[in-house]
Amino acid sequence: MDSKDRQIIRALQQNGRMTNQDLSDAVNLSPSPCLRRLRNLEQSGAILGYSAKVNAKTYGLPITVFARIKLERHDADIVQRFEARVRDTEEILECHVLTGSMDYQIRVLVPNLDAYEDFVRHRIHTIGGVASIDTTFAYGTVKQTDVFPSLD
């Protein structure tokens, strides 16, 4: 991937609905080479897909929760079961493997505190192998972006 490919990606991260003509203007390429590069980025897996950015509060999910989870043990069965259940749980938007005292951090969206309690009791605790959950509620957002920093 070169700097022109990164320019294309950043432009699409800022506006995924732009036409190829607008994209080629934004990155200073003629339309045909721009489209060729775009298709290559899609086929190589550099661009994973396209989606709409939605206001979670307006959608009805005003509560963002960050939960750090520690597993009882790190044997293959517990890790595989936990990660499979995380992938299948729609309330979990992100899950990251951590270094340090906790094993995972998840980002969860819920409509209210009762829904989060239900989520913990019926989705997380039922997985088995979870030693502890440390929950933090976000009460505001200072910055949220999907645009990667420039490498050039």
mmCIF file with all atom_site columns, C-alpha atoms in Angstrom:
data_model
loop_
_atom_site.group_PDB
_atom_site.id
_atom_site.type_symbol
_atom_site.label_atom_id
_atom_site.label_alt_id
_atom_site.label_comp_id
_atom_site.label_asym_id
_atom_site.label_entity_id
_atom_site.label_seq_id
_atom_site.pdbx_PDB_ins_code
_atom_site.Cartn_x
_atom_site.Cartn_y
_atom_site.Cartn_z
_atom_site.occupancy
_atom_site.B_iso_or_equiv
_atom_site.pdbx_formal_charge
_atom_site.auth_seq_id
_atom_site.auth_comp_id
_atom_site.auth_asym_id
_atom_site.auth_atom_id
_atom_site.pdbx_PDB_model_num
ATOM 1   C CA . MET A 1 1   ? 0.000   0.000   0.000   1.00 0.00 ? 1   MET A CA 1
ATOM 2   C CA . ASP A 1 2   ? 1.410   3.366   -0.965  1.00 0.00 ? 2   ASP A CA 1
ATOM 3   C CA . SER A 1 3   ? 0.536   6.917   0.043   1.00 0.00 ? 3   SER A CA 1
ATOM 4   C CA . LYS A 1 4   ? -2.025  7.274   -2.786  1.00 0.00 ? 4   LYS A CA 1
ATOM 5   C CA . ASP A 1 5   ? -3.870  4.172   -1.533  1.00 0.00 ? 5   ASP A CA 1
ATOM 6   C CA . ARG A 1 6   ? -3.893  5.650   1.981   1.00 0.00 ? 6   ARG A CA 1
ATOM 7   C CA . GLN A 1 7   ? -5.273  8.925   0.580   1.00 0.00 ? 7   GLN A CA 1
ATOM 8   C CA . ILE A 1 8   ? -8.091  6.980   -1.068  1.00 0.00 ? 8   ILE A CA 1
ATOM 9   C CA . ILE A 1 9   ? -8.860  5.163   2.179   1.00 0.00 ? 9   ILE A CA 1
ATOM 10  C CA . ARG A 1 10  ? -8.839  8.354   4.255   1.00 0.00 ? 10  ARG A CA 1
ATOM 11  C CA . ALA A 1 11  ? -11.104 10.120  1.765   1.00 0.00 ? 11  ALA A CA 1
ATOM 12  C CA . LEU A 1 12  ? -13.574 7.217   1.891   1.00 0.00 ? 12  LEU A CA 1
ATOM 13  C CA . GLN A 1 13  ? -13.398 7.096   5.693   1.00 0.00 ? 13  GLN A CA 1
ATOM 14  C CA . GLN A 1 14  ? -14.443 10.740  5.708   1.00 0.00 ? 14  GLN A CA 1
ATOM 15  C CA . ASN A 1 15  ? -17.220 10.218  3.143   1.00 0.00 ? 15  ASN A CA 1
ATOM 16  C CA . GLY A 1 16  ? -17.964 6.663   2.075   1.00 0.00 ? 16  GLY A CA 1
ATOM 17  C CA . ARG A 1 17  ? -20.714 7.804   -0.290  1.00 0.00 ? 17  ARG A CA 1
ATOM 18  C CA . MET A 1 18  ? -18.554 9.958   -2.569  1.00 0.00 ? 18  MET A CA 1
ATOM 19  C CA . THR A 1 19  ? -18.631 9.185   -6.258  1.00 0.00 ? 19  THR A CA 1
ATOM 20  C CA . ASN A 1 20  ? -15.547 7.903   -8.028  1.00 0.00 ? 20  ASN A CA 1
ATOM 21  C CA . GLN A 1 21  ? -15.243 11.304  -9.730  1.00 0.00 ? 21  GLN A CA 1
ATOM 22  C CA . ASP A 1 22  ? -15.259 13.092  -6.349  1.00 0.00 ? 22  ASP A CA 1
ATOM 23  C CA . LEU A 1 23  ? -12.807 10.546  -4.970  1.00 0.00 ? 23  LEU A CA 1
ATOM 24  C CA . SER A 1 24  ? -10.445 10.916  -7.908  1.00 0.00 ? 24  SER A CA 1
ATOM 25  C CA . ASP A 1 25  ? -10.591 14.728  -7.526  1.00 0.00 ? 25  ASP A CA 1
ATOM 26  C CA . ALA A 1 26  ? -9.910  14.445  -3.782  1.00 0.00 ? 26  ALA A CA 1
ATOM 27  C CA . VAL A 1 27  ? -6.790  12.310  -4.276  1.00 0.00 ? 27  VAL A CA 1
ATOM 28  C CA . ASN A 1 28  ? -5.607  13.973  -7.490  1.00 0.00 ? 28  ASN A CA 1
ATOM 29  C CA . LEU A 1 29  ? -5.962  10.966  -9.802  1.00 0.00 ? 29  LEU A CA 1
ATOM 30  C CA . SER A 1 30  ? -7.914  10.511  -12.997 1.00 0.00 ? 30  SER A CA 1
ATOM 31  C CA . PRO A 1 31  ? -11.096 8.402   -12.529 1.00 0.00 ? 31  PRO A CA 1
ATOM 32  C CA . SER A 1 32  ? -9.913  5.158   -14.186 1.00 0.00 ? 32  SER A CA 1
ATOM 33  C CA . PRO A 1 33  ? -6.714  4.673   -12.139 1.00 0.00 ? 33  PRO A CA 1
ATOM 34  C CA . CYS A 1 34  ? -8.610  5.762   -9.034  1.00 0.00 ? 34  CYS A CA 1
ATOM 35  C CA . LEU A 1 35  ? -11.306 3.146   -9.595  1.00 0.00 ? 35  LEU A CA 1
ATOM 36  C CA . ARG A 1 36  ? -8.665  0.497   -10.322 1.00 0.00 ? 36  ARG A CA 1
ATOM 37  C CA . ARG A 1 37  ? -6.888  1.291   -7.049  1.00 0.00 ? 37  ARG A CA 1
ATOM 38  C CA . LEU A 1 38  ? -10.196 1.256   -5.177  1.00 0.00 ? 38  LEU A CA 1
ATOM 39  C CA . ARG A 1 39  ? -11.118 -2.186  -6.557  1.00 0.00 ? 39  ARG A CA 1
ATOM 40  C CA . ASN A 1 40  ? -7.640  -3.491  -5.638  1.00 0.00 ? 40  ASN A CA 1
ATOM 41  C CA . LEU A 1 41  ? -8.052  -2.167  -2.080  1.00 0.00 ? 41  LEU A CA 1
ATOM 42  C CA . GLU A 1 42  ? -11.429 -3.890  -1.820  1.00 0.00 ? 42  GLU A CA 1
ATOM 43  C CA . GLN A 1 43  ? -10.187 -7.187  -3.270  1.00 0.00 ? 43  GLN A CA 1
ATOM 44  C CA . SER A 1 44  ? -7.059  -7.255  -1.084  1.00 0.00 ? 44  SER A CA 1
ATOM 45  C CA . GLY A 1 45  ? -9.139  -6.818  2.065   1.00 0.00 ? 45  GLY A CA 1
ATOM 46  C CA . ALA A 1 46  ? -7.669  -3.417  2.922   1.00 0.00 ? 46  ALA A CA 1
ATOM 47  C CA . ILE A 1 47  ? -11.202 -2.026  2.622   1.00 0.00 ? 47  ILE A CA 1
ATOM 48  C CA . LEU A 1 48  ? -13.453 -4.369  4.571   1.00 0.00 ? 48  LEU A CA 1
ATOM 49  C CA . GLY A 1 49  ? -16.800 -2.885  3.577   1.00 0.00 ? 49  GLY A CA 1
ATOM 50  C CA . TYR A 1 50  ? -19.021 0.169   3.748   1.00 0.00 ? 50  TYR A CA 1
ATOM 51  C CA . SER A 1 51  ? -21.556 1.173   6.365   1.00 0.00 ? 51  SER A CA 1
ATOM 52  C CA . ALA A 1 52  ? -23.551 4.093   7.743   1.00 0.00 ? 52  ALA A CA 1
ATOM 53  C CA . LYS A 1 53  ? -22.447 5.961   10.866  1.00 0.00 ? 53  LYS A CA 1
ATOM 54  C CA . VAL A 1 54  ? -25.455 6.122   13.166  1.00 0.00 ? 54  VAL A CA 1
ATOM 55  C CA . ASN A 1 55  ? -26.081 8.160   16.312  1.00 0.00 ? 55  ASN A CA 1
ATOM 56  C CA . ALA A 1 56  ? -26.496 5.484   19.008  1.00 0.00 ? 56  ALA A CA 1
ATOM 57  C CA . LYS A 1 57  ? -28.552 7.743   21.260  1.00 0.00 ? 57  LYS A CA 1
ATOM 58  C CA . THR A 1 58  ? -31.000 8.606   18.470  1.00 0.00 ? 58  THR A CA 1
ATOM 59  C CA . TYR A 1 59  ? -31.192 4.913   17.539  1.00 0.00 ? 59  TYR A CA 1
ATOM 60  C CA . GLY A 1 60  ? -32.248 4.131   21.120  1.00 0.00 ? 60  GLY A CA 1
ATOM 61  C CA . LEU A 1 61  ? -28.964 2.913   22.636  1.00 0.00 ? 61  LEU A CA 1
ATOM 62  C CA . PRO A 1 62  ? -27.822 5.889   24.733  1.00 0.00 ? 62  PRO A CA 1
ATOM 63  C CA . ILE A 1 63  ? -25.605 3.992   27.170  1.00 0.00 ? 63  ILE A CA 1
ATOM 64  C CA . THR A 1 64  ? -22.046 3.076   26.187  1.00 0.00 ? 64  THR A CA 1
ATOM 65  C CA . VAL A 1 65  ? -20.336 0.643   28.515  1.00 0.00 ? 65  VAL A CA 1
ATOM 66  C CA . PHE A 1 66  ? -16.699 -0.372  28.582  1.00 0.00 ? 66  PHE A CA 1
ATOM 67  C CA . ALA A 1 67  ? -16.201 -3.608  30.471  1.00 0.00 ? 67  ALA A CA 1
ATOM 68  C CA . ARG A 1 68  ? -12.864 -5.229  31.202  1.00 0.00 ? 68  ARG A CA 1
ATOM 69  C CA . ILE A 1 69  ? -13.093 -8.970  31.683  1.00 0.00 ? 69  ILE A CA 1
ATOM 70  C CA . LYS A 1 70  ? -10.709 -11.344 33.378  1.00 0.00 ? 70  LYS A CA 1
ATOM 71  C CA . LEU A 1 71  ? -10.973 -15.062 32.717  1.00 0.00 ? 71  LEU A CA 1
ATOM 72  C CA . GLU A 1 72  ? -10.512 -17.683 35.445  1.00 0.00 ? 72  GLU A CA 1
ATOM 73  C CA . ARG A 1 73  ? -7.968  -19.556 33.337  1.00 0.00 ? 73  ARG A CA 1
ATOM 74  C CA . HIS A 1 74  ? -6.467  -19.242 29.888  1.00 0.00 ? 74  HIS A CA 1
ATOM 75  C CA . ASP A 1 75  ? -6.956  -22.789 28.666  1.00 0.00 ? 75  ASP A CA 1
ATOM 76  C CA . ALA A 1 76  ? -8.052  -23.203 25.064  1.00 0.00 ? 76  ALA A CA 1
ATOM 77  C CA . ASP A 1 77  ? -11.634 -24.268 25.858  1.00 0.00 ? 77  ASP A CA 1
ATOM 78  C CA . ILE A 1 78  ? -12.423 -21.245 28.038  1.00 0.00 ? 78  ILE A CA 1
ATOM 79  C CA . VAL A 1 79  ? -10.808 -18.765 25.615  1.00 0.00 ? 79  VAL A CA 1
ATOM 80  C CA . GLN A 1 80  ? -12.489 -20.267 22.545  1.00 0.00 ? 80  GLN A CA 1
ATOM 81  C CA . ARG A 1 81  ? -15.901 -20.413 24.244  1.00 0.00 ? 81  ARG A CA 1
ATOM 82  C CA . PHE A 1 82  ? -15.611 -16.825 25.489  1.00 0.00 ? 82  PHE A CA 1
ATOM 83  C CA . GLU A 1 83  ? -14.478 -15.434 22.120  1.00 0.00 ? 83  GLU A CA 1
ATOM 84  C CA . ALA A 1 84  ? -17.151 -17.368 20.196  1.00 0.00 ? 84  ALA A CA 1
ATOM 85  C CA . ARG A 1 85  ? -19.906 -16.036 22.465  1.00 0.00 ? 85  ARG A CA 1
ATOM 86  C CA . VAL A 1 86  ? -18.546 -12.484 22.152  1.00 0.00 ? 86  VAL A CA 1
ATOM 87  C CA . ARG A 1 87  ? -18.671 -12.735 18.351  1.00 0.00 ? 87  ARG A CA 1
ATOM 88  C CA . ASP A 1 88  ? -22.306 -13.912 18.557  1.00 0.00 ? 88  ASP A CA 1
ATOM 89  C CA . THR A 1 89  ? -23.494 -11.226 21.013  1.00 0.00 ? 89  THR A CA 1
ATOM 90  C CA . GLU A 1 90  ? -24.933 -8.245  19.175  1.00 0.00 ? 90  GLU A CA 1
ATOM 91  C CA . GLU A 1 91  ? -24.735 -5.837  22.136  1.00 0.00 ? 91  GLU A CA 1
ATOM 92  C CA . ILE A 1 92  ? -20.924 -6.129  21.980  1.00 0.00 ? 92  ILE A CA 1
ATOM 93  C CA . LEU A 1 93  ? -19.626 -3.813  19.274  1.00 0.00 ? 93  LEU A CA 1
ATOM 94  C CA . GLU A 1 94  ? -15.917 -4.291  19.980  1.00 0.00 ? 94  GLU A CA 1
ATOM 95  C CA . CYS A 1 95  ? -13.757 -6.752  21.865  1.00 0.00 ? 95  CYS A CA 1
ATOM 96  C CA . HIS A 1 96  ? -10.026 -6.297  22.352  1.00 0.00 ? 96  HIS A CA 1
ATOM 97  C CA . VAL A 1 97  ? -7.474  -8.672  23.867  1.00 0.00 ? 97  VAL A CA 1
ATOM 98  C CA . LEU A 1 98  ? -5.459  -6.837  26.516  1.00 0.00 ? 98  LEU A CA 1
ATOM 99  C CA . THR A 1 99  ? -2.112  -7.037  28.220  1.00 0.00 ? 99  THR A CA 1
ATOM 100 C CA . GLY A 1 100 ? -1.970  -6.466  31.960  1.00 0.00 ? 100 GLY A CA 1
ATOM 101 C CA . SER A 1 101 ? -4.265  -7.673  34.699  1.00 0.00 ? 101 SER A CA 1
ATOM 102 C CA . MET A 1 102 ? -7.434  -7.934  32.572  1.00 0.00 ? 102 MET A CA 1
ATOM 103 C CA . ASP A 1 103 ? -7.835  -10.162 29.532  1.00 0.00 ? 103 ASP A CA 1
ATOM 104 C CA . TYR A 1 104 ? -10.425 -8.390  27.351  1.00 0.00 ? 104 TYR A CA 1
ATOM 105 C CA . GLN A 1 105 ? -12.129 -5.052  26.942  1.00 0.00 ? 105 GLN A CA 1
ATOM 106 C CA . ILE A 1 106 ? -15.550 -4.910  25.345  1.00 0.00 ? 106 ILE A CA 1
ATOM 107 C CA . ARG A 1 107 ? -17.649 -1.964  24.215  1.00 0.00 ? 107 ARG A CA 1
ATOM 108 C CA . VAL A 1 108 ? -21.339 -2.518  24.725  1.00 0.00 ? 108 VAL A CA 1
ATOM 109 C CA . LEU A 1 109 ? -24.370 -0.419  23.744  1.00 0.00 ? 109 LEU A CA 1
ATOM 110 C CA . VAL A 1 110 ? -27.585 -0.761  25.758  1.00 0.00 ? 110 VAL A CA 1
ATOM 111 C CA . PRO A 1 111 ? -30.812 1.250   26.103  1.00 0.00 ? 111 PRO A CA 1
ATOM 112 C CA . ASN A 1 112 ? -30.711 1.475   29.926  1.00 0.00 ? 112 ASN A CA 1
ATOM 113 C CA . LEU A 1 113 ? -29.092 0.171   33.109  1.00 0.00 ? 113 LEU A CA 1
ATOM 114 C CA . ASP A 1 114 ? -31.610 -2.657  33.476  1.00 0.00 ? 114 ASP A CA 1
ATOM 115 C CA . ALA A 1 115 ? -30.635 -3.879  30.020  1.00 0.00 ? 115 ALA A CA 1
ATOM 116 C CA . TYR A 1 116 ? -26.957 -3.833  31.026  1.00 0.00 ? 116 TYR A CA 1
ATOM 117 C CA . GLU A 1 117 ? -27.724 -5.841  34.164  1.00 0.00 ? 117 GLU A CA 1
ATOM 118 C CA . ASP A 1 118 ? -29.616 -8.350  32.009  1.00 0.00 ? 118 ASP A CA 1
ATOM 119 C CA . PHE A 1 119 ? -26.714 -8.430  29.554  1.00 0.00 ? 119 PHE A CA 1
ATOM 120 C CA . VAL A 1 120 ? -24.214 -9.251  32.314  1.00 0.00 ? 120 VAL A CA 1
ATOM 121 C CA . ARG A 1 121 ? -26.423 -11.836 34.013  1.00 0.00 ? 121 ARG A CA 1
ATOM 122 C CA . HIS A 1 122 ? -27.677 -13.617 30.901  1.00 0.00 ? 122 HIS A CA 1
ATOM 123 C CA . ARG A 1 123 ? -24.959 -13.103 28.306  1.00 0.00 ? 123 ARG A CA 1
ATOM 124 C CA . ILE A 1 124 ? -21.619 -12.800 30.117  1.00 0.00 ? 124 ILE A CA 1
ATOM 125 C CA . HIS A 1 125 ? -22.106 -14.865 33.288  1.00 0.00 ? 125 HIS A CA 1
ATOM 126 C CA . THR A 1 126 ? -23.607 -17.737 31.321  1.00 0.00 ? 126 THR A CA 1
ATOM 127 C CA . ILE A 1 127 ? -20.451 -18.111 29.237  1.00 0.00 ? 127 ILE A CA 1
ATOM 128 C CA . GLY A 1 128 ? -18.572 -19.634 32.143  1.00 0.00 ? 128 GLY A CA 1
ATOM 129 C CA . GLY A 1 129 ? -14.919 -19.130 32.948  1.00 0.00 ? 129 GLY A CA 1
ATOM 130 C CA . VAL A 1 130 ? -15.299 -15.399 33.687  1.00 0.00 ? 130 VAL A CA 1
ATOM 131 C CA . ALA A 1 131 ? -13.478 -14.461 36.893  1.00 0.00 ? 131 ALA A CA 1
ATOM 132 C CA . SER A 1 132 ? -14.345 -10.754 37.030  1.00 0.00 ? 132 SER A CA 1
ATOM 133 C CA . ILE A 1 133 ? -15.954 -7.877  35.159  1.00 0.00 ? 133 ILE A CA 1
ATOM 134 C CA . ASP A 1 134 ? -14.883 -4.262  35.706  1.00 0.00 ? 134 ASP A CA 1
ATOM 135 C CA . THR A 1 135 ? -17.497 -1.923  34.229  1.00 0.00 ? 135 THR A CA 1
ATOM 136 C CA . THR A 1 136 ? -17.158 1.742   33.294  1.00 0.00 ? 136 THR A CA 1
ATOM 137 C CA . PHE A 1 137 ? -20.022 3.832   31.900  1.00 0.00 ? 137 PHE A CA 1
ATOM 138 C CA . ALA A 1 138 ? -19.222 6.584   29.416  1.00 0.00 ? 138 ALA A CA 1
ATOM 139 C CA . TYR A 1 139 ? -21.213 9.729   30.140  1.00 0.00 ? 139 TYR A CA 1
ATOM 140 C CA . GLY A 1 140 ? -19.876 11.689  27.201  1.00 0.00 ? 140 GLY A CA 1
ATOM 141 C CA . THR A 1 141 ? -17.721 11.469  24.100  1.00 0.00 ? 141 THR A CA 1
ATOM 142 C CA . VAL A 1 142 ? -14.930 13.928  23.402  1.00 0.00 ? 142 VAL A CA 1
ATOM 143 C CA . LYS A 1 143 ? -13.805 12.369  20.120  1.00 0.00 ? 143 LYS A CA 1
ATOM 144 C CA . GLN A 1 144 ? -14.943 9.473   17.995  1.00 0.00 ? 144 GLN A CA 1
ATOM 145 C CA . THR A 1 145 ? -13.581 8.896   14.521  1.00 0.00 ? 145 THR A CA 1
ATOM 146 C CA . ASP A 1 146 ? -13.110 6.080   12.049  1.00 0.00 ? 146 ASP A CA 1
ATOM 147 C CA . VAL A 1 147 ? -10.533 8.050   10.039  1.00 0.00 ? 147 VAL A CA 1
ATOM 148 C CA . PHE A 1 148 ? -7.015  6.669   10.442  1.00 0.00 ? 148 PHE A CA 1
ATOM 149 C CA . PRO A 1 149 ? -4.115  9.033   11.082  1.00 0.00 ? 149 PRO A CA 1
ATOM 150 C CA . SER A 1 150 ? -2.019  9.979   8.092   1.00 0.00 ? 150 SER A CA 1
ATOM 151 C CA . LEU A 1 151 ? 1.305   8.158   7.689   1.00 0.00 ? 151 LEU A CA 1
ATOM 152 C CA . ASP A 1 152 ? 2.680   10.658  5.199   1.00 0.00 ? 152 ASP A CA 1
#
